[in-house]
Protein backbone atom coordinates (compact mmCIF):
# COMPACT_ATOMS: atom_id res chain seq x y z
CA UNK A 1 0.00 0.00 0.00
CA UNK A 2 1.28 3.47 -0.82
CA UNK A 3 1.22 5.62 2.31
CA UNK A 4 1.36 9.41 2.66
CA UNK A 5 4.31 10.91 0.87
CA UNK A 6 7.54 12.24 2.34
CA UNK A 7 7.46 16.03 1.96
CA UNK A 8 10.00 17.12 4.61
CA UNK A 9 13.80 17.08 4.39
CA UNK A 10 16.59 18.06 6.77
CA UNK A 11 19.88 19.42 5.44
CA UNK A 12 22.53 19.85 8.15
CA UNK A 13 24.74 22.87 7.33
CA UNK A 14 26.28 23.80 10.67
CA UNK A 15 29.78 22.34 10.16
CA UNK A 16 32.82 24.58 9.60
CA UNK A 17 34.19 22.58 6.68
CA UNK A 18 37.75 22.33 7.96
CA UNK A 19 38.71 20.09 5.02
CA UNK A 20 37.88 23.01 2.71
CA UNK A 21 40.04 25.70 4.34
CA UNK A 22 41.01 28.36 3.36
CA UNK A 23 38.03 28.46 0.94
CA UNK A 24 35.59 27.90 3.78
CA UNK A 25 37.10 30.44 6.20
CA UNK A 26 34.53 33.14 5.47
CA UNK A 27 32.31 31.49 2.82
CA UNK A 28 30.20 28.52 4.00
CA UNK A 29 31.44 25.41 2.16
CA UNK A 30 27.86 24.77 1.00
CA UNK A 31 28.01 28.03 -1.02
CA UNK A 32 31.26 27.22 -2.81
CA UNK A 33 30.62 26.97 -6.55
CA UNK A 34 30.21 23.82 -8.56
CA UNK A 35 30.24 25.27 -12.07
CA UNK A 36 27.87 28.23 -12.06
CA UNK A 37 25.90 27.50 -8.89
CA UNK A 38 26.65 26.98 -5.19
CA UNK A 39 26.91 23.31 -4.23
CA UNK A 40 23.81 23.39 -2.02
CA UNK A 41 21.70 24.60 -4.96
CA UNK A 42 21.99 21.15 -6.58
CA UNK A 43 21.19 19.35 -3.32
CA UNK A 44 18.01 21.38 -2.85
CA UNK A 45 17.06 20.81 -6.51
CA UNK A 46 17.53 17.08 -5.97
CA UNK A 47 15.21 17.16 -2.93
CA UNK A 48 12.57 19.13 -4.84
CA UNK A 49 12.76 16.74 -7.83
CA UNK A 50 12.04 13.88 -5.40
CA UNK A 51 8.88 15.66 -4.17
CA UNK A 52 10.16 17.47 -1.06
CA UNK A 53 8.20 20.63 -0.16
CA UNK A 54 9.61 21.65 3.24
CA UNK A 55 13.36 21.91 3.66
CA UNK A 56 14.88 22.52 7.09
CA UNK A 57 18.47 23.75 7.15
CA UNK A 58 20.18 23.06 10.48
CA UNK A 59 22.69 25.90 10.70
CA UNK A 60 25.06 28.00 12.70
CA UNK A 61 25.33 31.76 13.38
CA UNK A 62 28.29 32.06 10.99
CA UNK A 63 26.41 30.44 8.13
CA UNK A 64 23.45 32.78 7.66
CA UNK A 65 24.65 33.44 4.08
CA UNK A 66 23.08 30.06 3.22
CA UNK A 67 19.71 31.24 4.53
CA UNK A 68 20.05 34.40 2.45
CA UNK A 69 20.68 32.34 -0.69
CA UNK A 70 17.16 30.88 -0.38
CA UNK A 71 15.51 34.19 0.48
CA UNK A 72 14.47 37.00 -1.87
CA UNK A 73 16.90 39.90 -2.00
CA UNK A 74 14.28 42.62 -2.51
CA UNK A 75 16.80 45.41 -3.17
CA UNK A 76 18.70 43.40 -5.78
CA UNK A 77 15.42 42.24 -7.30
CA UNK A 78 14.06 45.75 -7.82
CA UNK A 79 17.41 47.05 -9.05
CA UNK A 80 17.61 44.31 -11.70
CA UNK A 81 13.99 44.87 -12.78
CA UNK A 82 14.54 48.66 -13.02
CA UNK A 83 17.31 47.89 -15.50
CA UNK A 84 15.05 45.59 -17.52
CA UNK A 85 16.85 42.45 -16.35
CA UNK A 86 13.67 40.61 -15.46
CA UNK A 87 14.84 37.20 -16.67
CA UNK A 88 17.90 37.38 -14.45
CA UNK A 89 15.78 38.56 -11.50
CA UNK A 90 13.33 35.68 -12.07
CA UNK A 91 16.16 33.16 -12.18
CA UNK A 92 17.22 34.20 -8.66
CA UNK A 93 13.78 33.32 -7.29
CA UNK A 94 13.98 29.75 -8.50
CA UNK A 95 12.32 27.88 -5.62
CA UNK A 96 9.07 26.48 -7.03
CA UNK A 97 5.70 27.64 -5.69
CA UNK A 98 4.83 25.74 -2.51
CA UNK A 99 8.42 24.91 -1.53
CA UNK A 100 9.66 26.43 1.73
CA UNK A 101 13.16 26.57 3.18
CA UNK A 102 13.49 27.25 6.89
CA UNK A 103 16.49 27.46 9.17
CA UNK A 104 17.01 26.25 12.71
CA UNK A 105 20.25 26.42 14.70
CA UNK A 106 22.12 23.43 16.04
CA UNK A 107 23.47 25.43 19.02
CA UNK A 108 26.31 23.06 19.89
CA UNK A 109 28.56 21.07 17.53
CA UNK A 110 27.68 17.66 18.97
CA UNK A 111 27.60 15.66 15.74
CA UNK A 112 25.38 14.69 12.81
CA UNK A 113 22.84 12.84 14.97
CA UNK A 114 22.46 15.91 17.17
CA UNK A 115 22.04 18.15 14.09
CA UNK A 116 19.21 15.99 12.72
CA UNK A 117 17.50 15.95 16.13
CA UNK A 118 17.66 19.78 16.19
CA UNK A 119 15.16 19.81 13.28
CA UNK A 120 12.51 17.93 15.30
CA UNK A 121 10.49 21.03 16.33
CA UNK A 122 9.89 21.81 12.63
CA UNK A 123 9.59 18.25 11.29
CA UNK A 124 7.11 17.31 14.06
CA UNK A 125 5.47 13.90 13.53
CA UNK A 126 6.35 13.66 9.85
CA UNK A 127 8.57 11.01 8.31
CA UNK A 128 11.40 12.81 6.54
CA UNK A 129 14.50 12.69 4.36
CA UNK A 130 18.02 13.81 5.29
CA UNK A 131 20.45 15.08 2.65
CA UNK A 132 24.07 15.74 3.59
CA UNK A 133 25.14 18.73 1.48
CA UNK A 134 28.78 17.62 1.14
CA UNK A 135 27.53 14.93 -1.18
CA UNK A 136 26.33 16.17 -4.54
CA UNK A 137 24.82 13.64 -6.94
CA UNK A 138 25.58 14.09 -10.63
CA UNK A 139 22.59 16.11 -11.93
CA UNK A 140 23.60 15.77 -15.60
CA UNK A 141 22.89 12.06 -15.96
CA UNK A 142 19.93 9.97 -14.83
CA UNK A 143 16.59 11.31 -13.65
CA UNK A 144 16.25 12.90 -10.19
CA UNK A 145 12.46 12.45 -10.30
CA UNK A 146 12.83 8.65 -10.21
CA UNK A 147 16.40 7.77 -9.14
CA UNK A 148 18.08 7.62 -5.71
CA UNK A 149 16.17 9.87 -3.23
CA UNK A 150 12.96 9.59 -5.29
CA UNK A 151 13.39 5.79 -5.43
CA UNK A 152 14.02 5.66 -1.66
CA UNK A 153 10.86 7.66 -0.93
CA UNK A 154 8.88 5.27 -3.14
CA UNK A 155 10.40 2.24 -1.40
CA UNK A 156 9.65 3.78 2.02
CA UNK A 157 6.04 4.38 1.04
CA UNK A 158 5.64 0.72 0.17
CA UNK A 159 6.79 -0.92 3.41
CA UNK A 160 7.71 1.92 5.82
CA UNK A 161 11.26 0.72 6.20
CA UNK A 162 13.73 3.58 6.51
CA UNK A 163 16.11 3.72 3.54
CA UNK A 164 19.82 4.56 3.52
CA UNK A 165 21.62 5.26 0.24
CA UNK A 166 24.91 3.35 -0.15
CA UNK A 167 27.58 3.07 -2.81
CA UNK A 168 30.68 0.98 -3.24
CA UNK A 169 33.91 2.75 -2.21
CA UNK A 170 37.59 1.96 -2.72
CA UNK A 171 39.47 0.26 0.15
CA UNK A 172 41.41 3.46 0.94
CA UNK A 173 38.17 5.42 1.43
CA UNK A 174 36.42 2.99 3.79
CA UNK A 175 37.62 4.85 6.93
CA UNK A 176 35.82 8.05 5.88
CA UNK A 177 32.27 6.63 5.86
CA UNK A 178 29.57 4.68 7.64
CA UNK A 179 29.89 1.14 6.24
CA UNK A 180 26.96 -1.25 5.83
CA UNK A 181 26.84 -4.75 7.25
CA UNK A 182 24.64 -6.83 4.94
CA UNK A 183 22.20 -9.29 6.45
CA UNK A 184 22.08 -11.59 3.45
CA UNK A 185 25.32 -12.53 1.71
CA UNK A 186 23.38 -13.16 -1.52
CA UNK A 187 22.94 -9.40 -1.67
CA UNK A 188 26.70 -8.98 -2.07
CA UNK A 189 26.04 -9.00 -5.82
CA UNK A 190 24.15 -5.78 -5.36
CA UNK A 191 27.30 -4.08 -4.11
CA UNK A 192 28.05 -3.09 -7.69
CA UNK A 193 25.23 -0.50 -7.84
CA UNK A 194 26.26 1.85 -10.64
CA UNK A 195 24.04 2.49 -13.59
CA UNK A 196 21.87 -0.60 -13.42
CA UNK A 197 19.24 1.19 -11.37
CA UNK A 198 18.55 1.38 -7.67
CA UNK A 199 17.97 -1.72 -5.56
CA UNK A 200 16.69 -1.82 -1.98
CA UNK A 201 17.36 -4.63 0.50
CA UNK A 202 17.68 -5.29 4.22
CA UNK A 203 20.76 -4.24 6.15
CA UNK A 204 22.01 -5.75 9.42
CA UNK A 205 23.81 -2.67 10.72
CA UNK A 206 26.44 0.01 10.15
CA UNK A 207 29.94 0.63 11.42
CA UNK A 208 30.93 4.31 11.49
CA UNK A 209 34.33 5.01 9.92
CA UNK A 210 35.93 1.56 10.49
CA UNK A 211 39.50 0.52 9.78
CA UNK A 212 39.69 -1.44 6.56
CA UNK A 213 40.27 -4.69 8.49
CA UNK A 214 37.04 -4.20 10.50
CA UNK A 215 34.88 -3.03 7.58
CA UNK A 216 31.92 -5.40 7.08
CA UNK A 217 31.57 -4.50 3.37
CA UNK A 218 32.64 -1.81 0.91
CA UNK A 219 29.17 -0.26 0.81
CA UNK A 220 29.42 3.26 2.23
CA UNK A 221 26.63 5.55 3.42
CA UNK A 222 26.43 8.23 0.74
CA UNK A 223 24.50 10.94 2.61
CA UNK A 224 20.87 10.40 1.62
CA UNK A 225 18.43 8.94 4.12
CA UNK A 226 14.66 8.48 4.35
CA UNK A 227 13.56 8.01 7.96
CA UNK A 228 10.43 7.03 9.74
CA UNK A 229 9.75 9.55 12.51
CA UNK A 230 10.81 6.96 15.12
CA UNK A 231 14.46 7.86 14.41
CA UNK A 232 13.95 10.97 16.58
CA UNK A 233 13.21 8.83 19.66
CA UNK A 234 16.41 6.86 19.10
CA UNK A 235 18.43 10.03 18.45
CA UNK A 236 17.22 11.56 21.69
CA UNK A 237 18.62 8.52 23.55
CA UNK A 238 21.89 8.22 21.58
CA UNK A 239 25.11 8.92 23.48
CA UNK A 240 28.29 10.33 21.93
CA UNK A 241 30.56 7.65 20.42
CA UNK A 242 33.04 7.78 17.47
CA UNK A 243 34.85 11.15 17.50
CA UNK A 244 33.00 12.16 20.70
CA UNK A 245 29.93 12.93 18.55
CA UNK A 246 26.29 11.84 18.63
CA UNK A 247 26.34 9.64 15.55
CA UNK A 248 23.35 9.20 13.26
CA UNK A 249 24.58 5.68 12.47
CA UNK A 250 24.20 4.63 16.14
CA UNK A 251 20.54 5.71 16.14
CA UNK A 252 20.05 3.84 12.84
CA UNK A 253 21.44 0.67 14.42
CA UNK A 254 18.91 1.00 17.23
CA UNK A 255 16.13 1.50 14.66
CA UNK A 256 17.31 -1.62 12.78
CA UNK A 257 17.08 -3.82 15.84
CA UNK A 258 13.43 -2.90 16.43
CA UNK A 259 11.95 -2.15 13.01
CA UNK A 260 14.40 -3.16 10.27
CA UNK A 261 16.04 -0.75 7.83
CA UNK A 262 16.91 -1.09 4.13
CA UNK A 263 19.82 0.16 2.11
CA UNK A 264 19.31 1.46 -1.42
CA UNK A 265 22.23 1.09 -3.81
CA UNK A 266 23.06 4.35 -5.55
CA UNK A 267 22.54 4.97 -9.24
CA UNK A 268 25.01 7.24 -11.07
CA UNK A 269 27.90 9.14 -9.53
CA UNK A 270 28.35 11.27 -6.41
CA UNK A 271 30.94 13.94 -5.54
CA UNK A 272 32.20 14.85 -2.08
CA UNK A 273 32.12 18.65 -2.17
CA UNK A 274 33.42 18.78 1.42
CA UNK A 275 36.80 17.31 0.46
CA UNK A 276 39.23 19.56 -1.43
CA UNK A 277 40.40 17.03 -4.02
CA UNK A 278 36.95 15.65 -4.79
CA UNK A 279 35.53 19.22 -4.79
CA UNK A 280 38.03 20.34 -7.43
CA UNK A 281 37.21 17.32 -9.61
CA UNK A 282 33.51 18.06 -9.17
CA UNK A 283 34.01 21.73 -10.06
CA UNK A 284 35.76 20.82 -13.31
CA UNK A 285 33.07 18.27 -14.20
CA UNK A 286 30.15 20.63 -13.46
CA UNK A 287 31.81 23.52 -15.32
CA UNK A 288 32.54 21.33 -18.35
CA UNK A 289 28.94 20.12 -18.52
CA UNK A 290 27.63 23.69 -18.31
CA UNK A 291 30.09 25.01 -20.90
CA UNK A 292 28.90 22.32 -23.33
CA UNK A 293 25.26 23.26 -22.58
CA UNK A 294 26.07 26.93 -23.35
CA UNK A 295 27.53 26.19 -26.77
C1 LIG B 1 28.73 11.38 7.66
C2 LIG B 1 28.17 10.08 8.23
C3 LIG B 1 28.77 8.87 7.52
C4 LIG B 1 28.56 9.02 6.01
C5 LIG B 1 29.15 10.36 5.51
C6 LIG B 1 28.79 10.58 4.05
O1 LIG B 1 30.10 11.48 8.04
O2 LIG B 1 28.41 10.01 9.63
O3 LIG B 1 28.14 7.68 7.97
O4 LIG B 1 29.17 7.94 5.33
O5 LIG B 1 28.60 11.45 6.26
O6 LIG B 1 29.42 11.73 3.56
P1 LIG B 1 30.90 12.90 7.93
O7 LIG B 1 31.35 12.99 6.50
O8 LIG B 1 29.93 13.96 8.31
O9 LIG B 1 32.03 12.75 8.88
Coordinates of C-alpha atoms and ligand atoms in Angstrom, one line a residue:
X1 CA 0.0 0.0 0.0
X2 CA 1.3 3.5 -0.8
X3 CA 1.2 5.6 2.3
X4 CA 1.4 9.4 2.7
X5 CA 4.3 10.9 0.9
X6 CA 7.5 12.2 2.3
X7 CA 7.5 16.0 2.0
X8 CA 10.0 17.1 4.6
X9 CA 13.8 17.1 4.4
X10 CA 16.6 18.1 6.8
X11 CA 19.9 19.4 5.4
X12 CA 22.5 19.9 8.2
X13 CA 24.7 22.9 7.3
X14 CA 26.3 23.8 10.7
X15 CA 29.8 22.3 10.2
X16 CA 32.8 24.6 9.6
X17 CA 34.2 22.6 6.7
X18 CA 37.7 22.3 8.0
X19 CA 38.7 20.1 5.0
X20 CA 37.9 23.0 2.7
X21 CA 40.0 25.7 4.3
X22 CA 41.0 28.4 3.4
X23 CA 38.0 28.5 0.9
X24 CA 35.6 27.9 3.8
X25 CA 37.1 30.4 6.2
X26 CA 34.5 33.1 5.5
X27 CA 32.3 31.5 2.8
X28 CA 30.2 28.5 4.0
X29 CA 31.4 25.4 2.2
X30 CA 27.9 24.8 1.0
X31 CA 28.0 28.0 -1.0
X32 CA 31.3 27.2 -2.8
X33 CA 30.6 27.0 -6.5
X34 CA 30.2 23.8 -8.6
X35 CA 30.2 25.3 -12.1
X36 CA 27.9 28.2 -12.1
X37 CA 25.9 27.5 -8.9
X38 CA 26.7 27.0 -5.2
X39 CA 26.9 23.3 -4.2
X40 CA 23.8 23.4 -2.0
X41 CA 21.7 24.6 -5.0
X42 CA 22.0 21.1 -6.6
X43 CA 21.2 19.3 -3.3
X44 CA 18.0 21.4 -2.9
X45 CA 17.1 20.8 -6.5
X46 CA 17.5 17.1 -6.0
X47 CA 15.2 17.2 -2.9
X48 CA 12.6 19.1 -4.8
X49 CA 12.8 16.7 -7.8
X50 CA 12.0 13.9 -5.4
X51 CA 8.9 15.7 -4.2
X52 CA 10.2 17.5 -1.1
X53 CA 8.2 20.6 -0.2
X54 CA 9.6 21.6 3.2
X55 CA 13.4 21.9 3.7
X56 CA 14.9 22.5 7.1
X57 CA 18.5 23.7 7.1
X58 CA 20.2 23.1 10.5
X59 CA 22.7 25.9 10.7
X60 CA 25.1 28.0 12.7
X61 CA 25.3 31.8 13.4
X62 CA 28.3 32.1 11.0
X63 CA 26.4 30.4 8.1
X64 CA 23.5 32.8 7.7
X65 CA 24.6 33.4 4.1
X66 CA 23.1 30.1 3.2
X67 CA 19.7 31.2 4.5
X68 CA 20.0 34.4 2.4
X69 CA 20.7 32.3 -0.7
X70 CA 17.2 30.9 -0.4
X71 CA 15.5 34.2 0.5
X72 CA 14.5 37.0 -1.9
X73 CA 16.9 39.9 -2.0
X74 CA 14.3 42.6 -2.5
X75 CA 16.8 45.4 -3.2
X76 CA 18.7 43.4 -5.8
X77 CA 15.4 42.2 -7.3
X78 CA 14.1 45.8 -7.8
X79 CA 17.4 47.1 -9.1
X80 CA 17.6 44.3 -11.7
X81 CA 14.0 44.9 -12.8
X82 CA 14.5 48.7 -13.0
X83 CA 17.3 47.9 -15.5
X84 CA 15.1 45.6 -17.5
X85 CA 16.9 42.4 -16.4
X86 CA 13.7 40.6 -15.5
X87 CA 14.8 37.2 -16.7
X88 CA 17.9 37.4 -14.4
X89 CA 15.8 38.6 -11.5
X90 CA 13.3 35.7 -12.1
X91 CA 16.2 33.2 -12.2
X92 CA 17.2 34.2 -8.7
X93 CA 13.8 33.3 -7.3
X94 CA 14.0 29.7 -8.5
X95 CA 12.3 27.9 -5.6
X96 CA 9.1 26.5 -7.0
X97 CA 5.7 27.6 -5.7
X98 CA 4.8 25.7 -2.5
X99 CA 8.4 24.9 -1.5
X100 CA 9.7 26.4 1.7
X101 CA 13.2 26.6 3.2
X102 CA 13.5 27.3 6.9
X103 CA 16.5 27.5 9.2
X104 CA 17.0 26.2 12.7
X105 CA 20.2 26.4 14.7
X106 CA 22.1 23.4 16.0
X107 CA 23.5 25.4 19.0
X108 CA 26.3 23.1 19.9
X109 CA 28.6 21.1 17.5
X110 CA 27.7 17.7 19.0
X111 CA 27.6 15.7 15.7
X112 CA 25.4 14.7 12.8
X113 CA 22.8 12.8 15.0
X114 CA 22.5 15.9 17.2
X115 CA 22.0 18.1 14.1
X116 CA 19.2 16.0 12.7
X117 CA 17.5 16.0 16.1
X118 CA 17.7 19.8 16.2
X119 CA 15.2 19.8 13.3
X120 CA 12.5 17.9 15.3
X121 CA 10.5 21.0 16.3
X122 CA 9.9 21.8 12.6
X123 CA 9.6 18.3 11.3
X124 CA 7.1 17.3 14.1
X125 CA 5.5 13.9 13.5
X126 CA 6.3 13.7 9.8
X127 CA 8.6 11.0 8.3
X128 CA 11.4 12.8 6.5
X129 CA 14.5 12.7 4.4
X130 CA 18.0 13.8 5.3
X131 CA 20.5 15.1 2.6
X132 CA 24.1 15.7 3.6
X133 CA 25.1 18.7 1.5
X134 CA 28.8 17.6 1.1
X135 CA 27.5 14.9 -1.2
X136 CA 26.3 16.2 -4.5
X137 CA 24.8 13.6 -6.9
X138 CA 25.6 14.1 -10.6
X139 CA 22.6 16.1 -11.9
X140 CA 23.6 15.8 -15.6
X141 CA 22.9 12.1 -16.0
X142 CA 19.9 10.0 -14.8
X143 CA 16.6 11.3 -13.6
X144 CA 16.2 12.9 -10.2
X145 CA 12.5 12.4 -10.3
X146 CA 12.8 8.7 -10.2
X147 CA 16.4 7.8 -9.1
X148 CA 18.1 7.6 -5.7
X149 CA 16.2 9.9 -3.2
X150 CA 13.0 9.6 -5.3
X151 CA 13.4 5.8 -5.4
X152 CA 14.0 5.7 -1.7
X153 CA 10.9 7.7 -0.9
X154 CA 8.9 5.3 -3.1
X155 CA 10.4 2.2 -1.4
X156 CA 9.7 3.8 2.0
X157 CA 6.0 4.4 1.0
X158 CA 5.6 0.7 0.2
X159 CA 6.8 -0.9 3.4
X160 CA 7.7 1.9 5.8
X161 CA 11.3 0.7 6.2
X162 CA 13.7 3.6 6.5
X163 CA 16.1 3.7 3.5
X164 CA 19.8 4.6 3.5
X165 CA 21.6 5.3 0.2
X166 CA 24.9 3.4 -0.1
X167 CA 27.6 3.1 -2.8
X168 CA 30.7 1.0 -3.2
X169 CA 33.9 2.8 -2.2
X170 CA 37.6 2.0 -2.7
X171 CA 39.5 0.3 0.1
X172 CA 41.4 3.5 0.9
X173 CA 38.2 5.4 1.4
X174 CA 36.4 3.0 3.8
X175 CA 37.6 4.8 6.9
X176 CA 35.8 8.1 5.9
X177 CA 32.3 6.6 5.9
X178 CA 29.6 4.7 7.6
X179 CA 29.9 1.1 6.2
X180 CA 27.0 -1.2 5.8
X181 CA 26.8 -4.8 7.2
X182 CA 24.6 -6.8 4.9
X183 CA 22.2 -9.3 6.4
X184 CA 22.1 -11.6 3.4
X185 CA 25.3 -12.5 1.7
X186 CA 23.4 -13.2 -1.5
X187 CA 22.9 -9.4 -1.7
X188 CA 26.7 -9.0 -2.1
X189 CA 26.0 -9.0 -5.8
X190 CA 24.1 -5.8 -5.4
X191 CA 27.3 -4.1 -4.1
X192 CA 28.1 -3.1 -7.7
X193 CA 25.2 -0.5 -7.8
X194 CA 26.3 1.8 -10.6
X195 CA 24.0 2.5 -13.6
X196 CA 21.9 -0.6 -13.4
X197 CA 19.2 1.2 -11.4
X198 CA 18.5 1.4 -7.7
X199 CA 18.0 -1.7 -5.6
X200 CA 16.7 -1.8 -2.0
X201 CA 17.4 -4.6 0.5
X202 CA 17.7 -5.3 4.2
X203 CA 20.8 -4.2 6.1
X204 CA 22.0 -5.7 9.4
X205 CA 23.8 -2.7 10.7
X206 CA 26.4 0.0 10.2
X207 CA 29.9 0.6 11.4
X208 CA 30.9 4.3 11.5
X209 CA 34.3 5.0 9.9
X210 CA 35.9 1.6 10.5
X211 CA 39.5 0.5 9.8
X212 CA 39.7 -1.4 6.6
X213 CA 40.3 -4.7 8.5
X214 CA 37.0 -4.2 10.5
X215 CA 34.9 -3.0 7.6
X216 CA 31.9 -5.4 7.1
X217 CA 31.6 -4.5 3.4
X218 CA 32.6 -1.8 0.9
X219 CA 29.2 -0.3 0.8
X220 CA 29.4 3.3 2.2
X221 CA 26.6 5.5 3.4
X222 CA 26.4 8.2 0.7
X223 CA 24.5 10.9 2.6
X224 CA 20.9 10.4 1.6
X225 CA 18.4 8.9 4.1
X226 CA 14.7 8.5 4.4
X227 CA 13.6 8.0 8.0
X228 CA 10.4 7.0 9.7
X229 CA 9.7 9.5 12.5
X230 CA 10.8 7.0 15.1
X231 CA 14.5 7.9 14.4
X232 CA 14.0 11.0 16.6
X233 CA 13.2 8.8 19.7
X234 CA 16.4 6.9 19.1
X235 CA 18.4 10.0 18.4
X236 CA 17.2 11.6 21.7
X237 CA 18.6 8.5 23.5
X238 CA 21.9 8.2 21.6
X239 CA 25.1 8.9 23.5
X240 CA 28.3 10.3 21.9
X241 CA 30.6 7.6 20.4
X242 CA 33.0 7.8 17.5
X243 CA 34.9 11.2 17.5
X244 CA 33.0 12.2 20.7
X245 CA 29.9 12.9 18.6
X246 CA 26.3 11.8 18.6
X247 CA 26.3 9.6 15.5
X248 CA 23.3 9.2 13.3
X249 CA 24.6 5.7 12.5
X250 CA 24.2 4.6 16.1
X251 CA 20.5 5.7 16.1
X252 CA 20.1 3.8 12.8
X253 CA 21.4 0.7 14.4
X254 CA 18.9 1.0 17.2
X255 CA 16.1 1.5 14.7
X256 CA 17.3 -1.6 12.8
X257 CA 17.1 -3.8 15.8
X258 CA 13.4 -2.9 16.4
X259 CA 12.0 -2.1 13.0
X260 CA 14.4 -3.2 10.3
X261 CA 16.0 -0.8 7.8
X262 CA 16.9 -1.1 4.1
X263 CA 19.8 0.2 2.1
X264 CA 19.3 1.5 -1.4
X265 CA 22.2 1.1 -3.8
X266 CA 23.1 4.4 -5.5
X267 CA 22.5 5.0 -9.2
X268 CA 25.0 7.2 -11.1
X269 CA 27.9 9.1 -9.5
X270 CA 28.3 11.3 -6.4
X271 CA 30.9 13.9 -5.5
X272 CA 32.2 14.8 -2.1
X273 CA 32.1 18.6 -2.2
X274 CA 33.4 18.8 1.4
X275 CA 36.8 17.3 0.5
X276 CA 39.2 19.6 -1.4
X277 CA 40.4 17.0 -4.0
X278 CA 36.9 15.7 -4.8
X279 CA 35.5 19.2 -4.8
X280 CA 38.0 20.3 -7.4
X281 CA 37.2 17.3 -9.6
X282 CA 33.5 18.1 -9.2
X283 CA 34.0 21.7 -10.1
X284 CA 35.8 20.8 -13.3
X285 CA 33.1 18.3 -14.2
X286 CA 30.2 20.6 -13.5
X287 CA 31.8 23.5 -15.3
X288 CA 32.5 21.3 -18.4
X289 CA 28.9 20.1 -18.5
X290 CA 27.6 23.7 -18.3
X291 CA 30.1 25.0 -20.9
X292 CA 28.9 22.3 -23.3
X293 CA 25.3 23.3 -22.6
X294 CA 26.1 26.9 -23.3
X295 CA 27.5 26.2 -26.8
Ligands
LIG1 C1 28.7 11.4 7.7 C2 28.2 10.1 8.2 C3 28.8 8.9 7.5 C4 28.6 9.0 6.0 C5 29.1 10.4 5.5 C6 28.8 10.6 4.0 O1 30.1 11.5 8.0 O2 28.4 10.0 9.6 O3 28.1 7.7 8.0 O4 29.2 7.9 5.3 O5 28.6 11.5 6.3 O6 29.4 11.7 3.6 P1 30.9 12.9 7.9 O7 31.3 13.0 6.5 O8 29.9 14.0 8.3 O9 32.0 12.7 8.9

